[in-house]
Coordinates of C-alpha atoms and ligand atoms in Angstrom, one line a residue:
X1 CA 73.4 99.0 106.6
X2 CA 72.3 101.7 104.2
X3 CA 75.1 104.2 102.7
X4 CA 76.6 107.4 104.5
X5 CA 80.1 108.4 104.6
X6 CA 81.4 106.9 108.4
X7 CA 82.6 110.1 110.6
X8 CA 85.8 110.1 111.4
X9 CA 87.3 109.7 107.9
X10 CA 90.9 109.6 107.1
X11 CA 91.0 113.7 105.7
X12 CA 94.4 113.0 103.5
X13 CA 95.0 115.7 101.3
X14 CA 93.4 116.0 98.3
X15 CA 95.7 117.9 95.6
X16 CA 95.3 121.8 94.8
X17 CA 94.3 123.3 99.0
X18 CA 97.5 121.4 99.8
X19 CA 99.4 122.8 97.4
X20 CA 99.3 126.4 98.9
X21 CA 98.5 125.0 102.7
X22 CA 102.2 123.3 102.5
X23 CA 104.3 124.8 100.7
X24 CA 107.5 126.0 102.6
X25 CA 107.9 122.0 104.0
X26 CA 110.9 120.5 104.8
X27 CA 110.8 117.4 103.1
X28 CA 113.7 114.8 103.8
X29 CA 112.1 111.6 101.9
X30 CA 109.3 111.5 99.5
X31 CA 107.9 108.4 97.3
X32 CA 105.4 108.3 95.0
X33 CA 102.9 105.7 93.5
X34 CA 101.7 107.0 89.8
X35 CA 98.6 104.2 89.0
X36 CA 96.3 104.4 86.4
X37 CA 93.6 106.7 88.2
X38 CA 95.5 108.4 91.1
X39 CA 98.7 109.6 91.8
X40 CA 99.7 109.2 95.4
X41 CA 102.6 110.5 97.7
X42 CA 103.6 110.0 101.1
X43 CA 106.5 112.0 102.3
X44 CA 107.9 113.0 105.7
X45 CA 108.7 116.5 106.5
X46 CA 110.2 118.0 110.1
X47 CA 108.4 121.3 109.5
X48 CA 107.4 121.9 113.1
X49 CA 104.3 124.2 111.8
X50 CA 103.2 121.1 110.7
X51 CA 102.7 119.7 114.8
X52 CA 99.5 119.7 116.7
X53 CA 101.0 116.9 119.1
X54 CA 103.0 118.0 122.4
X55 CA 106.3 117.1 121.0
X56 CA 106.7 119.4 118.0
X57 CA 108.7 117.5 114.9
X58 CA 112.2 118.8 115.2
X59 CA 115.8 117.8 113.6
X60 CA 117.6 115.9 116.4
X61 CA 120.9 115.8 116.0
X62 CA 121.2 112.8 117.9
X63 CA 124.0 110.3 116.5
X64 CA 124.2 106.8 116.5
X65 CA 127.2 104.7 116.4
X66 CA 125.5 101.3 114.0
X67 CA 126.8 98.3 115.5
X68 CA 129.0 96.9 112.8
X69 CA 130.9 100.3 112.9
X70 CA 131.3 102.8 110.7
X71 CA 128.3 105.1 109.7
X72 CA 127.2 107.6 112.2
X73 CA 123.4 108.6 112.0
X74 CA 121.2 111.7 112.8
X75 CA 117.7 110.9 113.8
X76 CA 114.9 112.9 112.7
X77 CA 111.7 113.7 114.4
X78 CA 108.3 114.6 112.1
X79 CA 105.6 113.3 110.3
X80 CA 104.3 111.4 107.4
X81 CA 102.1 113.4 105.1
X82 CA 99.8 111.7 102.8
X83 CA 99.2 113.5 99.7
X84 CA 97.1 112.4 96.3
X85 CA 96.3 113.8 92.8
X86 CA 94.1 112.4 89.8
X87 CA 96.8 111.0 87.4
X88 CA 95.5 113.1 84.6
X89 CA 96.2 116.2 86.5
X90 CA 99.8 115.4 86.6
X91 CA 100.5 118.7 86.0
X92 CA 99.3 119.4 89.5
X93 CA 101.4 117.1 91.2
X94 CA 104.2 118.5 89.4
X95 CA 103.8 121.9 90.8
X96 CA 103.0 120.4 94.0
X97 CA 106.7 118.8 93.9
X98 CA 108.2 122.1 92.5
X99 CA 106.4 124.2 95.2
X100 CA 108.7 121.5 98.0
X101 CA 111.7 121.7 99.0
X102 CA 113.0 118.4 97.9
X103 CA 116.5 118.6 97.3
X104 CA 117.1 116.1 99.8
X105 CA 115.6 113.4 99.1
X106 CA 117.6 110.8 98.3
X107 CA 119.8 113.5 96.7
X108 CA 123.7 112.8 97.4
X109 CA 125.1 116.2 97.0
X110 CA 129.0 115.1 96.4
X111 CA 131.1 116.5 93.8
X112 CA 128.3 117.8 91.4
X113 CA 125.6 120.1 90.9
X114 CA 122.7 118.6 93.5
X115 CA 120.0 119.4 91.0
X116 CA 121.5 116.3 88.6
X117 CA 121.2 113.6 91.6
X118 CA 117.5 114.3 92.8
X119 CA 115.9 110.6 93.0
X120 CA 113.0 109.7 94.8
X121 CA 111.3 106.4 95.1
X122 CA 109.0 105.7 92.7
X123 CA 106.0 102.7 91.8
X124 CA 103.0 101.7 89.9
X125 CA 102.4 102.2 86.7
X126 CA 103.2 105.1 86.0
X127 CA 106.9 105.3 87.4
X128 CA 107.9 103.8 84.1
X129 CA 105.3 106.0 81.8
X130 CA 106.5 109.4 83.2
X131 CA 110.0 109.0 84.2
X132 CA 110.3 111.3 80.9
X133 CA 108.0 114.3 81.8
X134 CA 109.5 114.0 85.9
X135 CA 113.0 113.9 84.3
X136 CA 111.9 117.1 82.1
X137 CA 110.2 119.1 84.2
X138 CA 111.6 118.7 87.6
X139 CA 114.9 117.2 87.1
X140 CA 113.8 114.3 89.2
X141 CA 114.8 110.7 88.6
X142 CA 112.4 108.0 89.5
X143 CA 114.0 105.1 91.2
X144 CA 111.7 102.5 90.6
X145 CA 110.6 99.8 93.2
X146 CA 108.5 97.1 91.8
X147 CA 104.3 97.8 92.5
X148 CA 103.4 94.3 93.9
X149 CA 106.3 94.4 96.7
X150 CA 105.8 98.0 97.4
X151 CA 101.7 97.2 98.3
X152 CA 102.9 94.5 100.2
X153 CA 106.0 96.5 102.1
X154 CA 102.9 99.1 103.0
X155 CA 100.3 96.7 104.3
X156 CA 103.2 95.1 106.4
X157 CA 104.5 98.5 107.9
X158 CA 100.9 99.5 108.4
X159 CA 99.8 96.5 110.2
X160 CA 102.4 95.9 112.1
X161 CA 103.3 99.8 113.0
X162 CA 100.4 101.7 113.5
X163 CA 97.4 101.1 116.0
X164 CA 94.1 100.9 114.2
X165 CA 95.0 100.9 111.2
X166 CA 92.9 97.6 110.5
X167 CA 89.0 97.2 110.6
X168 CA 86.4 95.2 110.4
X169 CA 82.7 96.9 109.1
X170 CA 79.7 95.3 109.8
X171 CA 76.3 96.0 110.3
X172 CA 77.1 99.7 110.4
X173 CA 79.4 98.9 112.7
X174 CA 83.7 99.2 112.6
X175 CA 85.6 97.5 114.8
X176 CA 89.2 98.1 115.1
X177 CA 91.1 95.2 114.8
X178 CA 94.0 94.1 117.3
X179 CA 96.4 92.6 115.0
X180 CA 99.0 90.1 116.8
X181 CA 102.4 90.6 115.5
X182 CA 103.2 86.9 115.6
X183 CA 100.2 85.5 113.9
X184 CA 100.1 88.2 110.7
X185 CA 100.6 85.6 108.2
X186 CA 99.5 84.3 105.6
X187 CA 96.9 87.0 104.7
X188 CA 95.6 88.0 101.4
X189 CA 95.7 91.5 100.4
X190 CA 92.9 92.9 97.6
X191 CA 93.9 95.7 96.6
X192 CA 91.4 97.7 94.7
X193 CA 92.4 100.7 92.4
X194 CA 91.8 100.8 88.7
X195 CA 91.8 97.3 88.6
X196 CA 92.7 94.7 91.7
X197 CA 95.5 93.2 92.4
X198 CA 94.7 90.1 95.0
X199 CA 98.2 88.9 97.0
X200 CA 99.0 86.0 99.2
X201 CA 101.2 87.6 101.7
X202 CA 103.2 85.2 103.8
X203 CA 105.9 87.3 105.0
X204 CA 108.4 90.7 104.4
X205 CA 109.4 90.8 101.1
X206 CA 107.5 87.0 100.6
X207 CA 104.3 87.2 98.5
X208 CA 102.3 85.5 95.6
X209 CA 100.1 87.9 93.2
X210 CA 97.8 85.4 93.3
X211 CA 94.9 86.5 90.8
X212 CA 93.4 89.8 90.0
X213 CA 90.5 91.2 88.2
X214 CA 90.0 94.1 85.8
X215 CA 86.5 94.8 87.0
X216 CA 87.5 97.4 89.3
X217 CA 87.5 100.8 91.1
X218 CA 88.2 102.1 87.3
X219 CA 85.0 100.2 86.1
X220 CA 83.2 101.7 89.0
X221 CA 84.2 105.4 88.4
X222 CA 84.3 105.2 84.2
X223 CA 81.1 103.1 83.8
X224 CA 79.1 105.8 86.5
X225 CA 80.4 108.6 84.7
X226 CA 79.1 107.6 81.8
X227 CA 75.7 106.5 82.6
X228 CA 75.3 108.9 85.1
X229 CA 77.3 112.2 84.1
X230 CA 78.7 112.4 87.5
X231 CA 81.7 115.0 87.6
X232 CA 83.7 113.6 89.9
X233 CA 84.5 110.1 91.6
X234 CA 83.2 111.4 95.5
X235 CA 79.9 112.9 93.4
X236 CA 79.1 109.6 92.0
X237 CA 79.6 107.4 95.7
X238 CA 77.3 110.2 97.5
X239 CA 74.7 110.2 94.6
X240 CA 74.8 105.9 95.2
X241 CA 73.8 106.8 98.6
X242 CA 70.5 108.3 98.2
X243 CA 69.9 105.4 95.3
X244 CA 68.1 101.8 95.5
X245 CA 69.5 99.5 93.4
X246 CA 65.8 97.2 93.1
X247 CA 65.1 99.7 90.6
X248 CA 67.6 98.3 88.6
X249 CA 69.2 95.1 89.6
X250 CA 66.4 92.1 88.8
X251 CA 66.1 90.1 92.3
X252 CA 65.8 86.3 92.8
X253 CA 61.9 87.8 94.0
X254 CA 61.5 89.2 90.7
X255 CA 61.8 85.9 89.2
X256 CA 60.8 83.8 91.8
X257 CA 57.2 85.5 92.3
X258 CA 58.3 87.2 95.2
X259 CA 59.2 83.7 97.2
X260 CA 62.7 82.9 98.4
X261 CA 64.5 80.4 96.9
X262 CA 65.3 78.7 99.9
X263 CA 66.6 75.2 98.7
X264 CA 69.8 77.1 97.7
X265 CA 70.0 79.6 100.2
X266 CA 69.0 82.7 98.4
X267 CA 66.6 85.2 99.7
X268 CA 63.9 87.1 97.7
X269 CA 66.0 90.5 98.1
X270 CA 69.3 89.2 97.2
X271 CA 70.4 90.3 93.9
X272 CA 70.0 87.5 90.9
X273 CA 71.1 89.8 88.0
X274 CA 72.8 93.2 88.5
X275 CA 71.3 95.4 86.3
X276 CA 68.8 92.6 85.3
X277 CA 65.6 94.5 85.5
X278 CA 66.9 96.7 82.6
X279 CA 66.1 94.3 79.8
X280 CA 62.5 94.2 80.5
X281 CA 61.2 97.2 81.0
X282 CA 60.9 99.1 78.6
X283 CA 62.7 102.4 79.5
X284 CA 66.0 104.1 77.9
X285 CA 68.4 105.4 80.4
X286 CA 66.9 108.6 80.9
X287 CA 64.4 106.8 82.8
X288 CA 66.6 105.6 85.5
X289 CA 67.7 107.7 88.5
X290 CA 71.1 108.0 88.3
X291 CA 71.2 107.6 92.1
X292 CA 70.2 103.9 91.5
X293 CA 72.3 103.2 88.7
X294 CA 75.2 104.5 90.9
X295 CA 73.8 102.3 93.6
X296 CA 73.8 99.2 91.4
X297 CA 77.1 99.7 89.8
X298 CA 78.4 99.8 93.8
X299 CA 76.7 96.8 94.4
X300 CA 77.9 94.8 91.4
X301 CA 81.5 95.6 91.7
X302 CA 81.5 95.5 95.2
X303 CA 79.8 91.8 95.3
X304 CA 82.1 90.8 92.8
X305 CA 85.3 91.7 94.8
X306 CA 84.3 90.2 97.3
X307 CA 83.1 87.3 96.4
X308 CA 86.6 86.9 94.0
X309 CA 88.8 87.4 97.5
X310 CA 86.8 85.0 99.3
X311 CA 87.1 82.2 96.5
X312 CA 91.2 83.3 96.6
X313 CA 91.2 83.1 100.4
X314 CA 89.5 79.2 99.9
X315 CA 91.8 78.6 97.5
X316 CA 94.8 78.8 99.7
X317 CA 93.2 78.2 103.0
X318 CA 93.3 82.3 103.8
X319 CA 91.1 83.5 107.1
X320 CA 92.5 87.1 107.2
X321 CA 91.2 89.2 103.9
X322 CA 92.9 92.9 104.5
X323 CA 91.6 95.4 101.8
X324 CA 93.3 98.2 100.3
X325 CA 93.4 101.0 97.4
X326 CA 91.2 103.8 96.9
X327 CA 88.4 102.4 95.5
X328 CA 87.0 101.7 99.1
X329 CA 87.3 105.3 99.9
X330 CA 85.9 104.7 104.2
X331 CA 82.6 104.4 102.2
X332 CA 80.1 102.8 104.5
X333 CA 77.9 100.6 101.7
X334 CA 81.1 99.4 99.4
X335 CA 82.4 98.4 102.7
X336 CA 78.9 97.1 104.1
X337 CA 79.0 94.9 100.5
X338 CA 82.4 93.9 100.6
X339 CA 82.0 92.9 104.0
X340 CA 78.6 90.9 103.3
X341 CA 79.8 88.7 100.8
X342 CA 83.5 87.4 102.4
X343 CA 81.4 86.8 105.3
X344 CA 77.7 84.8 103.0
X345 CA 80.6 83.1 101.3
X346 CA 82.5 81.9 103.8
X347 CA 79.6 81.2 105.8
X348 CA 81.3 83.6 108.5
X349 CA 84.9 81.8 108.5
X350 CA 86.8 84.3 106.7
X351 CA 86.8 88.0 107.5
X352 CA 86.8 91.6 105.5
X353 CA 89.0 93.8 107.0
X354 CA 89.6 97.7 106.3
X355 CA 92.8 100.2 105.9
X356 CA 92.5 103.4 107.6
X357 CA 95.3 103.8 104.8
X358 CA 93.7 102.3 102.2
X359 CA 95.0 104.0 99.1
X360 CA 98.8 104.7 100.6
X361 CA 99.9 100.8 100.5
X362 CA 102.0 101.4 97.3
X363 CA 103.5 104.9 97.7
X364 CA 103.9 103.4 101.8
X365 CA 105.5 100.6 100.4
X366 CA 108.0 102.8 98.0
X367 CA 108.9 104.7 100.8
X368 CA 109.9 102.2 103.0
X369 CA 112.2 101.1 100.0
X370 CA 114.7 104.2 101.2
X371 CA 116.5 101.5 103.2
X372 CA 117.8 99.8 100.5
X373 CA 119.5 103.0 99.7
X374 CA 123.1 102.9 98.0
X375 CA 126.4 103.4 100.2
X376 CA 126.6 107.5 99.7
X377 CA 123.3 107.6 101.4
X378 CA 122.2 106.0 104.5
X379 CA 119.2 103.9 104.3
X380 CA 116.4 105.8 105.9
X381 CA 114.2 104.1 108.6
X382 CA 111.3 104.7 110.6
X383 CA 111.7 104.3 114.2
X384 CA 108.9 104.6 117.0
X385 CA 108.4 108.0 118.7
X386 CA 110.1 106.0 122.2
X387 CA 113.0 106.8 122.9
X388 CA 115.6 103.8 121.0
X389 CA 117.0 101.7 123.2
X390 CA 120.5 100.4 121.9
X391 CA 119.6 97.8 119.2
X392 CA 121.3 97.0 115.9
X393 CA 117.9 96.8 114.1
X394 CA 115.1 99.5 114.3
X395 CA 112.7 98.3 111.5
X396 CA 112.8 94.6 113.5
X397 CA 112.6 96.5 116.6
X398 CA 109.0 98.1 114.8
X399 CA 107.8 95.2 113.4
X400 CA 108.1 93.0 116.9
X401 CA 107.0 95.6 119.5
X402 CA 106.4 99.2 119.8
X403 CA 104.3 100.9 116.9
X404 CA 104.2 105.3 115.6
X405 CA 101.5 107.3 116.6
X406 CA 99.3 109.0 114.0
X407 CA 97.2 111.5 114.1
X408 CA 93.9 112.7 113.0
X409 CA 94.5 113.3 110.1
X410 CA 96.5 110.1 109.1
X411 CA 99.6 111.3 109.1
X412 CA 101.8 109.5 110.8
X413 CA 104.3 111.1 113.6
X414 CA 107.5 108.9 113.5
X415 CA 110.7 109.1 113.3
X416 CA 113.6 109.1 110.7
X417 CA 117.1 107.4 111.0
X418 CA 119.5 108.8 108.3
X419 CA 122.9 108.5 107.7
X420 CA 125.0 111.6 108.4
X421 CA 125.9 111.6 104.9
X422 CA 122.3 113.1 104.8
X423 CA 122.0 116.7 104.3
X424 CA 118.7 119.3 105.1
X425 CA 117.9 121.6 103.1
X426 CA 120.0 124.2 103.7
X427 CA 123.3 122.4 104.0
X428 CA 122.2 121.0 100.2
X429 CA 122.1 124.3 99.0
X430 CA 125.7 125.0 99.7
X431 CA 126.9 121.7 98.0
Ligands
ATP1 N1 89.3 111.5 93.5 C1 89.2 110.4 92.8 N2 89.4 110.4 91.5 C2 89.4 109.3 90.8 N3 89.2 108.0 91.3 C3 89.0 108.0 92.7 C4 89.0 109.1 93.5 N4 88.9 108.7 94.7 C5 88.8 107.4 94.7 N5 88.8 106.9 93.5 C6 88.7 105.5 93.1 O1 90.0 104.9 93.4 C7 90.4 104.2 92.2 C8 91.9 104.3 92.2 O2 92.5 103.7 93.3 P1 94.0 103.6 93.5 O3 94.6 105.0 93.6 O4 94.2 102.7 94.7 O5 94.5 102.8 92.2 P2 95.5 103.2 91.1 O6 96.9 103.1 91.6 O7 95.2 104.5 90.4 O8 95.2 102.0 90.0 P3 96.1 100.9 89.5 O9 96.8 100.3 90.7 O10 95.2 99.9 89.0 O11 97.0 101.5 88.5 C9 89.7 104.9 91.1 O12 89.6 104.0 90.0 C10 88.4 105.2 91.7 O13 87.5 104.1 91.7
PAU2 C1 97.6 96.3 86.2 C2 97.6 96.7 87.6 C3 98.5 95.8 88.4 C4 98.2 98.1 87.7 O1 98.2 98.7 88.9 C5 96.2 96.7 88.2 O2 95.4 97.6 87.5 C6 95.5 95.4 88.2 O3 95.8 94.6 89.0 N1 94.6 95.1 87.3 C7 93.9 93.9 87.1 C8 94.4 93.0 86.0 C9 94.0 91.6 86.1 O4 94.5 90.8 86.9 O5 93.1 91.2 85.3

């Protein structure tokens, strides 16, 4: 179906409104993923203001003897908060940190001044190209989790922990998928940001980067903005809404004399050269809308996805195509495109599917990382808002039955395990 932004969309905070709207949070873990375009952060926070749900977030003090012995644990109740910025605004993010209360995170507050021992988790890119300016300016060390295994650690915890997370979209239409914890794998995951990053996932922590592609959501945005002097990335996705891309892109029609070209399956409307019509007519740029030069970039890098993640999915005999990164942006004709090639491809064997938390997988991923935590701190877990029954394991007992409830807004309402080691804010203060 034609464009249009789907209602319902994921409204995860977009930098600067957030930056006044939350200050004051009590933050207990916070992870970051810095990637070439966007900078993105989930982090959990027991602020009860924060609540629209009956059961406000609160600190429960609730202890937990761990089964081989010796670490008691405080369980925390709250929320995920999903948070991003455009990576060359990274000053904003950096007030946005400085404006939290995150001495906590990850901090261990023994023997020295709490301020030297501030870590959080940290991927993508730019971990490693601003552990400098996050050392400098907010005293902050980034603990660096590798990118590939953090998207893969997201799309897992996603999946398996949170109801309709997972879509399908097609002909105008999304359909939430019921995903069976016991038949995940192997999937592939195509994550599209800058550039895409397609992964064979066969299990936790057990993966394959298995090809990528440079042609990207960073072509999308840098080409459009220069051809059609579009300000801002969600500017240049509504203007390739209004376009038509058989303005620009030269049809198998158009060469065909209007006939279909039946013998190998093409249509007159399908696309034989994106952007093809451009070299004979005789027009400069100027001439073109840039509503349909929008339109036909979408369509080309779109198609091209696609079609890449179904010849990956062949390749290793892949049914289940899960899509991530923010490139997809719940935007009904990349989606409607993506969608329409895995399925002309694979001749309807293989299938497109969606992330409500599409760009989060990485910073997700990062976050779950906590529970690999050193000995002075307790590795933090997520557990489901029931209440625990006794069991040695609460990420297994996640991944194999109950899942978190999230709300409107995507964040997530779940609860924390920590070690009581593990300090709030206050108690930090006095170290
Ligand atoms: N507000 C925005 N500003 C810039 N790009 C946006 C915005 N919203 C969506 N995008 C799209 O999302 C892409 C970035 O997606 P994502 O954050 O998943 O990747 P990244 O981590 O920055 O990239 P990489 O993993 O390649 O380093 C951009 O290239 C652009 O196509
Ligand atoms: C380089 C990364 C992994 C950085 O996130 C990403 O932008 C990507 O997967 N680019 C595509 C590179 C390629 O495989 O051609």
């Amino acid at each position: 179906m034609e464009g249009g932004r789907i209602d319902g969309k994921l409204e995860m905070s977009d930098s600067s409104s957030e930056l006044v709207k939350q200050s004051g949070d009590e933050i207990s873990h916070l992870a970051i993923d810095i990637g070439g375009s966007l900078i993105k952060i989930v982090y959990f926070s027991t602020n009860s203001k924060c609540s629209t749900n009956d059961e406000a977030p609160t600190l429960s003090k609730e202890r937990k003897e761990v089964p081989n012995g010796d670490l008691n644990h405080h369980i925390l109740s709250g929320r995920l908060f999903f948070v991003k910025f455009e990576t060359s605004k990274i000053e904003d993010c950096i007030k946005f940190l400085s404006s939290k209360k995150l001495q906590q995170c990850g901090a261990q507050c023994h023997h020295s001044h709490a301020d030297d021992k501030i870590k959080i988790k940290a991927t993508g890119g730019g971990a490693f190209k601003f552990t400098d300016l996050f050392k400098e300016k907010l005293g902050i060390t980034l603990d660096k989790v590798e990118e590939m295994e953090s998207l893969v650690a997201g799309a897992n915890f996603l999946l398996k922990a949170v109801n309709r997370e997972a879509y399908t979209y097609i002909g105008g239409q999304k359909e939430y998928v019921q995903i069976d914890q016991n038949d995940l794998y192997p999937y592939l995951l195509v994550n599209i940001g800058s550039g895409v990053s397609m992964i064979k996932v066969d299990g936790d922590g057990k993966f394959q980067r298995v090809s990528g592609t440079s042609v990207g959501g960073g072509t999308f945005w840098g080409l459009g903005k220069l051809l059609t002097k579009c300000q801002s990335f969600d500017e240049l996705l509504e203007l390739s809404h209004q376009g038509n891309n058989r303005v620009i892109d030269m049809l198998v029609g158009d060469i065909y004399g209007g006939l279909d070209y039946s013998k190998i399956g093409l249509a007159s409307t399908a696309i034989a050269s994106s952007f093809g019509k451009a070299i004979s007519e005789n027009k400069e740029l100027e001439d073109y809308k840039p509503e349909d030069i929008a339109r036909s970039l979408l369509r080309m890098i779109s198609n091209n996805i696609g079609q890449i993640a179904y010849l990956n999915a062949l390749r290793f005999g892949l049914k289940r195509i899960f899509l991530g990164g923010f490139f997809i942006r719940d935007h009904a004709y990349t989606m409607d495109t993506i969608s329409v090639a895995v399925d002309f491809w694979s001749k309807g064997e293989a299938k497109a599917m969606f992330l409500r938390h599409e760009g989060f997988l990485g910073a997700l991923g990062a976050f779950m990382n906590y529970k690999d935590g050193n000995a002075d701190l307790c590795p933090p877990q997520l557990v489901e808002q029931q209440t625990p029954k006794s069991s040695n394991c609460i990420v297994d007992r996640i991944h194999n039955s109950t899942r978190v409830r999230e709300n409107e807004n995507g964040a997530i309402d779940c609860r924390l395990r920590v070690s009581s080691s593990f300090k709030i804010y206050d108690e930090v203060k006095r170290c």
